[in-house]
Amino acid sequence: NAGVMQNPRHLVRRRGQEARLRCSPMKGHSHVYWYRQLPEEGLKFMVYLQKENIIDESGMPKERFSAEFPKEGPSILRIQQVVRGDSAAYFCASSPTTEQYFGPGTRLTVT
Amino acid sequence: QKEVEQDPGPLSVPEGAIVSLNCTYSNSAFQYFMWYRQYSRKGPELLMYTYSSGNKEDGRFTAQVDKSSKYISLFIRDSQPSDSATYLCAMSPFSGGYNKLIFGAGTRLAVHP
């Protein structure tokens, strides 16, 4: 059983470009969470999704960030018009019910 | 005050030592408690997962939850150099049927041969 897959593992974007981060949950898991880890800080919750539904996006910045988990395909975290402060590691986690299993993360660098 | 406090370390111990990692929290609604291990530039790996108060053991790892004191611990017996990593505590009230995890800042552990 493959674990949580994330791609790309590393992403470099210039200021103002768009970043699209993908997450494929573990087989059989219908819950997806996204977290952000800033340098020297802990992980911070961003958004929780189920298939085709955003359940809780209370941790998402109001501007430029969006997430989706379509019926088919991976969950996508999209950051428009990236700024240097968006540079971080973005992790998704999938869950069958309560415990969460994390992917390897996407490290976003904004130049 | 942060909802979850965790000593960042670093904690340096000799191989074979018993390691104690701790977190305190302020939200009495937290019900689910998890410990993750994170190697440098990798994703967090779930080590232990407990619900409410009590102890749980898995191999060399023991997790303890004391809800009355709002204090959780992870013990590692017979520590190995491969245990060198950052250990993250995480917890959640499981409100609304899902776990919005609140993480501690992580404790860096170094086990030297």
Tab-separated table of C-alpha atoms in Angstrom:
chain	number	residue	atom	x	y	z
A	1	ASN	CA	0.000	0.000	0.000
A	2	ALA	CA	1.691	3.165	-1.183
A	3	GLY	CA	1.902	6.033	1.245
A	4	VAL	CA	0.769	9.583	0.718
A	5	MET	CA	2.278	10.958	-2.485
A	6	GLN	CA	3.137	14.587	-3.040
A	7	ASN	CA	4.593	16.272	-6.083
A	8	PRO	CA	6.630	18.055	-6.949
A	9	ARG	CA	9.031	17.536	-4.070
A	10	HIS	CA	10.758	20.834	-4.772
A	11	LEU	CA	9.278	23.823	-6.535
A	12	VAL	CA	10.944	27.123	-7.351
A	13	ARG	CA	8.796	30.052	-8.400
A	14	ARG	CA	9.515	33.697	-9.036
A	15	ARG	CA	7.463	36.299	-7.230
A	16	GLY	CA	4.093	36.735	-8.913
A	17	GLN	CA	3.934	33.243	-10.436
A	18	GLU	CA	1.504	30.492	-9.492
A	19	ALA	CA	2.375	27.373	-7.523
A	20	ARG	CA	0.346	24.169	-7.771
A	21	LEU	CA	1.029	21.445	-5.233
A	22	ARG	CA	-0.461	17.970	-5.604
A	23	CYS	CA	-1.331	15.340	-3.040
A	24	SER	CA	-2.558	11.801	-3.617
A	25	PRO	CA	-3.904	10.265	-0.401
A	26	MET	CA	-3.361	6.694	0.684
A	27	LYS	CA	-5.700	4.180	-0.900
A	28	GLY	CA	-9.012	4.108	0.910
A	29	HIS	CA	-8.507	7.450	2.664
A	30	SER	CA	-11.146	10.067	1.948
A	31	HIS	CA	-9.873	12.815	4.256
A	32	VAL	CA	-7.089	15.178	3.186
A	33	TYR	CA	-5.420	17.859	5.279
A	34	TRP	CA	-2.853	20.456	4.227
A	35	TYR	CA	-0.297	21.915	6.638
A	36	ARG	CA	2.457	24.463	6.203
A	37	GLN	CA	5.812	24.390	7.969
A	38	LEU	CA	7.720	27.638	7.950
A	39	PRO	CA	11.468	27.578	8.675
A	40	GLU	CA	12.111	26.946	12.387
A	41	GLU	CA	8.381	26.755	13.111
A	42	GLY	CA	5.925	23.967	13.751
A	43	LEU	CA	3.331	22.700	11.330
A	44	LYS	CA	0.246	24.853	10.978
A	45	PHE	CA	-3.114	23.589	9.765
A	46	MET	CA	-4.353	25.148	6.546
A	47	VAL	CA	-7.354	23.258	5.199
A	48	TYR	CA	-9.330	20.031	5.519
A	49	LEU	CA	-11.100	18.487	2.542
A	50	GLN	CA	-13.184	15.499	1.672
A	51	LYS	CA	-13.928	14.447	-1.876
A	52	GLU	CA	-15.392	17.460	-3.710
A	53	ASN	CA	-15.875	19.392	-0.464
A	54	ILE	CA	-13.874	21.921	1.539
A	55	ILE	CA	-14.845	21.266	5.143
A	56	ASP	CA	-12.571	23.640	7.072
A	57	GLU	CA	-10.339	26.277	5.512
A	58	SER	CA	-9.860	28.342	8.658
A	59	GLY	CA	-6.049	28.127	8.391
A	60	MET	CA	-5.824	29.322	4.799
A	61	PRO	CA	-4.803	32.904	4.080
A	62	LYS	CA	-7.834	34.729	2.718
A	63	GLU	CA	-6.085	35.886	-0.435
A	64	ARG	CA	-4.239	33.933	-3.127
A	65	PHE	CA	-4.608	30.447	-1.585
A	66	SER	CA	-7.149	27.834	-2.651
A	67	ALA	CA	-7.532	24.079	-2.368
A	68	GLU	CA	-9.574	21.394	-4.011
A	69	PHE	CA	-10.065	17.648	-3.833
A	70	PRO	CA	-11.941	16.594	-6.955
A	71	LYS	CA	-13.893	13.395	-7.396
A	72	GLU	CA	-11.092	12.026	-9.568
A	73	GLY	CA	-7.423	12.851	-9.150
A	74	PRO	CA	-5.237	14.350	-6.465
A	75	SER	CA	-5.924	17.171	-4.069
A	76	ILE	CA	-4.439	20.466	-5.261
A	77	LEU	CA	-3.181	23.384	-3.187
A	78	ARG	CA	-2.889	26.444	-5.372
A	79	ILE	CA	-1.035	29.616	-4.497
A	80	GLN	CA	-1.472	32.525	-6.867
A	81	GLN	CA	0.952	35.434	-7.211
A	82	VAL	CA	3.466	33.922	-4.814
A	83	VAL	CA	5.507	36.141	-2.507
A	84	ARG	CA	8.750	35.404	-0.659
A	85	GLY	CA	6.830	34.779	2.555
A	86	ASP	CA	5.154	31.762	0.912
A	87	SER	CA	8.496	29.921	0.931
A	88	ALA	CA	7.911	26.921	3.184
A	89	ALA	CA	7.386	23.181	3.243
A	90	TYR	CA	3.809	22.192	2.464
A	91	PHE	CA	2.648	18.829	3.716
A	92	CYS	CA	-0.533	16.976	3.081
A	93	ALA	CA	-1.858	14.226	5.286
A	94	SER	CA	-4.540	11.669	4.621
A	95	SER	CA	-6.700	9.923	7.158
A	96	PRO	CA	-9.062	6.971	7.238
A	97	THR	CA	-10.840	8.384	10.314
A	98	THR	CA	-8.779	10.012	13.075
A	99	GLU	CA	-5.039	9.399	12.733
A	100	GLN	CA	-3.184	11.251	9.972
A	101	TYR	CA	-0.390	10.024	7.724
A	102	PHE	CA	1.831	12.599	6.114
A	103	GLY	CA	3.404	12.795	2.729
A	104	PRO	CA	7.037	13.793	2.077
A	105	GLY	CA	6.109	17.411	1.467
A	106	THR	CA	6.685	19.980	-1.257
A	107	ARG	CA	9.360	22.536	-0.550
A	108	LEU	CA	8.425	25.803	-2.194
A	109	THR	CA	11.061	28.433	-2.735
A	110	VAL	CA	10.032	31.842	-4.011
A	111	THR	CA	12.837	33.871	-5.567
B	1	GLN	CA	0.599	31.708	25.200
B	2	LYS	CA	0.761	28.936	22.605
B	3	GLU	CA	-1.900	26.232	22.729
B	4	VAL	CA	0.810	23.547	22.725
B	5	GLU	CA	4.207	24.061	24.336
B	6	GLN	CA	7.154	21.816	23.565
B	7	ASP	CA	10.768	22.276	24.592
B	8	PRO	CA	12.741	22.669	21.341
B	9	GLY	CA	15.902	21.122	22.772
B	10	PRO	CA	18.261	20.071	21.383
B	11	LEU	CA	18.377	17.007	23.592
B	12	SER	CA	21.576	14.987	23.385
B	13	VAL	CA	21.774	11.517	24.934
B	14	PRO	CA	24.105	8.504	24.721
B	15	GLU	CA	23.006	5.380	22.902
B	16	GLY	CA	20.947	3.121	25.146
B	17	ALA	CA	19.543	5.938	27.288
B	18	ILE	CA	15.871	6.381	28.106
B	19	VAL	CA	14.550	9.535	26.487
B	20	SER	CA	11.614	11.534	27.827
B	21	LEU	CA	9.889	14.029	25.532
B	22	ASN	CA	7.073	16.216	26.803
B	23	CYS	CA	4.364	18.636	25.769
B	24	THR	CA	1.939	20.746	27.736
B	25	TYR	CA	-1.257	22.219	26.399
B	26	SER	CA	-3.926	24.678	27.447
B	27	ASN	CA	-7.091	23.507	25.650
B	28	SER	CA	-9.027	21.067	27.826
B	29	ALA	CA	-11.083	20.023	24.782
B	30	PHE	CA	-8.160	18.117	23.239
B	31	GLN	CA	-8.983	14.428	23.035
B	32	TYR	CA	-6.608	12.927	20.465
B	33	PHE	CA	-2.871	12.985	20.991
B	34	MET	CA	-0.207	11.976	18.513
B	35	TRP	CA	3.550	11.812	18.355
B	36	TYR	CA	5.387	12.155	15.075
B	37	ARG	CA	9.033	11.713	14.193
B	38	GLN	CA	10.480	13.937	11.494
B	39	TYR	CA	13.874	13.416	9.941
B	40	SER	CA	15.554	16.389	8.343
B	41	ARG	CA	13.753	17.473	5.156
B	42	LYS	CA	11.273	14.580	5.348
B	43	GLY	CA	7.587	14.306	6.180
B	44	PRO	CA	6.377	13.587	9.737
B	45	GLU	CA	6.021	9.881	10.495
B	46	LEU	CA	3.266	8.807	12.887
B	47	LEU	CA	4.756	7.012	15.898
B	48	MET	CA	2.035	6.859	18.505
B	49	TYR	CA	-1.607	7.794	18.665
B	50	THR	CA	-3.728	7.848	21.817
B	51	TYR	CA	-7.213	8.867	22.737
B	52	SER	CA	-7.930	10.572	26.092
B	53	SER	CA	-5.842	9.745	29.180
B	54	GLY	CA	-3.684	6.701	29.810
B	55	ASN	CA	-0.643	4.887	28.518
B	56	LYS	CA	0.093	3.155	25.249
B	57	GLU	CA	3.150	1.069	24.455
B	58	ASP	CA	4.571	0.034	21.103
B	59	GLY	CA	7.968	-1.602	21.095
B	60	ARG	CA	10.518	0.832	22.531
B	61	PHE	CA	7.986	3.679	22.601
B	62	THR	CA	5.509	4.533	25.363
B	63	ALA	CA	3.059	7.416	25.152
B	64	GLN	CA	1.416	8.845	28.257
B	65	VAL	CA	-1.461	11.299	28.485
B	66	ASP	CA	-2.450	13.066	31.697
B	67	LYS	CA	-5.482	15.180	30.860
B	68	SER	CA	-5.850	16.440	34.419
B	69	SER	CA	-2.418	18.076	34.171
B	70	LYS	CA	-2.686	18.807	30.428
B	71	TYR	CA	0.613	17.013	29.923
B	72	ILE	CA	1.702	14.329	27.481
B	73	SER	CA	4.940	12.389	27.244
B	74	LEU	CA	6.758	10.079	24.890
B	75	PHE	CA	9.367	7.712	26.301
B	76	ILE	CA	11.947	6.012	24.124
B	77	ARG	CA	13.759	3.066	25.683
B	78	ASP	CA	17.158	1.810	24.557
B	79	SER	CA	17.615	4.815	22.300
B	80	GLN	CA	19.526	4.300	19.055
B	81	PRO	CA	21.431	6.723	16.797
B	82	SER	CA	18.669	6.137	14.232
B	83	ASP	CA	16.247	7.776	16.690
B	84	SER	CA	18.028	11.103	16.080
B	85	ALA	CA	15.294	13.312	14.646
B	86	THR	CA	12.799	15.996	15.593
B	87	TYR	CA	9.828	14.736	17.593
B	88	LEU	CA	6.530	16.547	17.212
B	89	CYS	CA	3.563	16.283	19.514
B	90	ALA	CA	0.151	17.005	18.007
B	91	MET	CA	-3.330	17.096	19.429
B	92	SER	CA	-6.895	17.793	18.469
B	93	PRO	CA	-10.375	18.175	19.955
B	94	PHE	CA	-11.842	16.093	17.108
B	95	SER	CA	-14.608	18.624	16.776
B	96	GLY	CA	-17.016	18.231	13.861
B	97	GLY	CA	-15.828	14.697	13.145
B	98	TYR	CA	-12.299	15.520	12.028
B	99	ASN	CA	-8.871	16.180	13.526
B	100	LYS	CA	-7.487	19.659	13.029
B	101	LEU	CA	-4.098	18.963	14.559
B	102	ILE	CA	-2.299	21.561	16.649
B	103	PHE	CA	1.434	20.862	16.699
B	104	GLY	CA	4.159	21.659	19.152
B	105	ALA	CA	7.286	23.274	17.776
B	106	GLY	CA	9.193	19.968	17.978
B	107	THR	CA	12.088	18.692	20.099
B	108	ARG	CA	15.354	17.887	18.364
B	109	LEU	CA	16.906	14.700	19.673
B	110	ALA	CA	20.463	13.541	19.041
B	111	VAL	CA	21.499	10.048	20.147
B	112	HIS	CA	25.248	9.629	19.999
B	113	PRO	CA	27.039	6.266	19.860
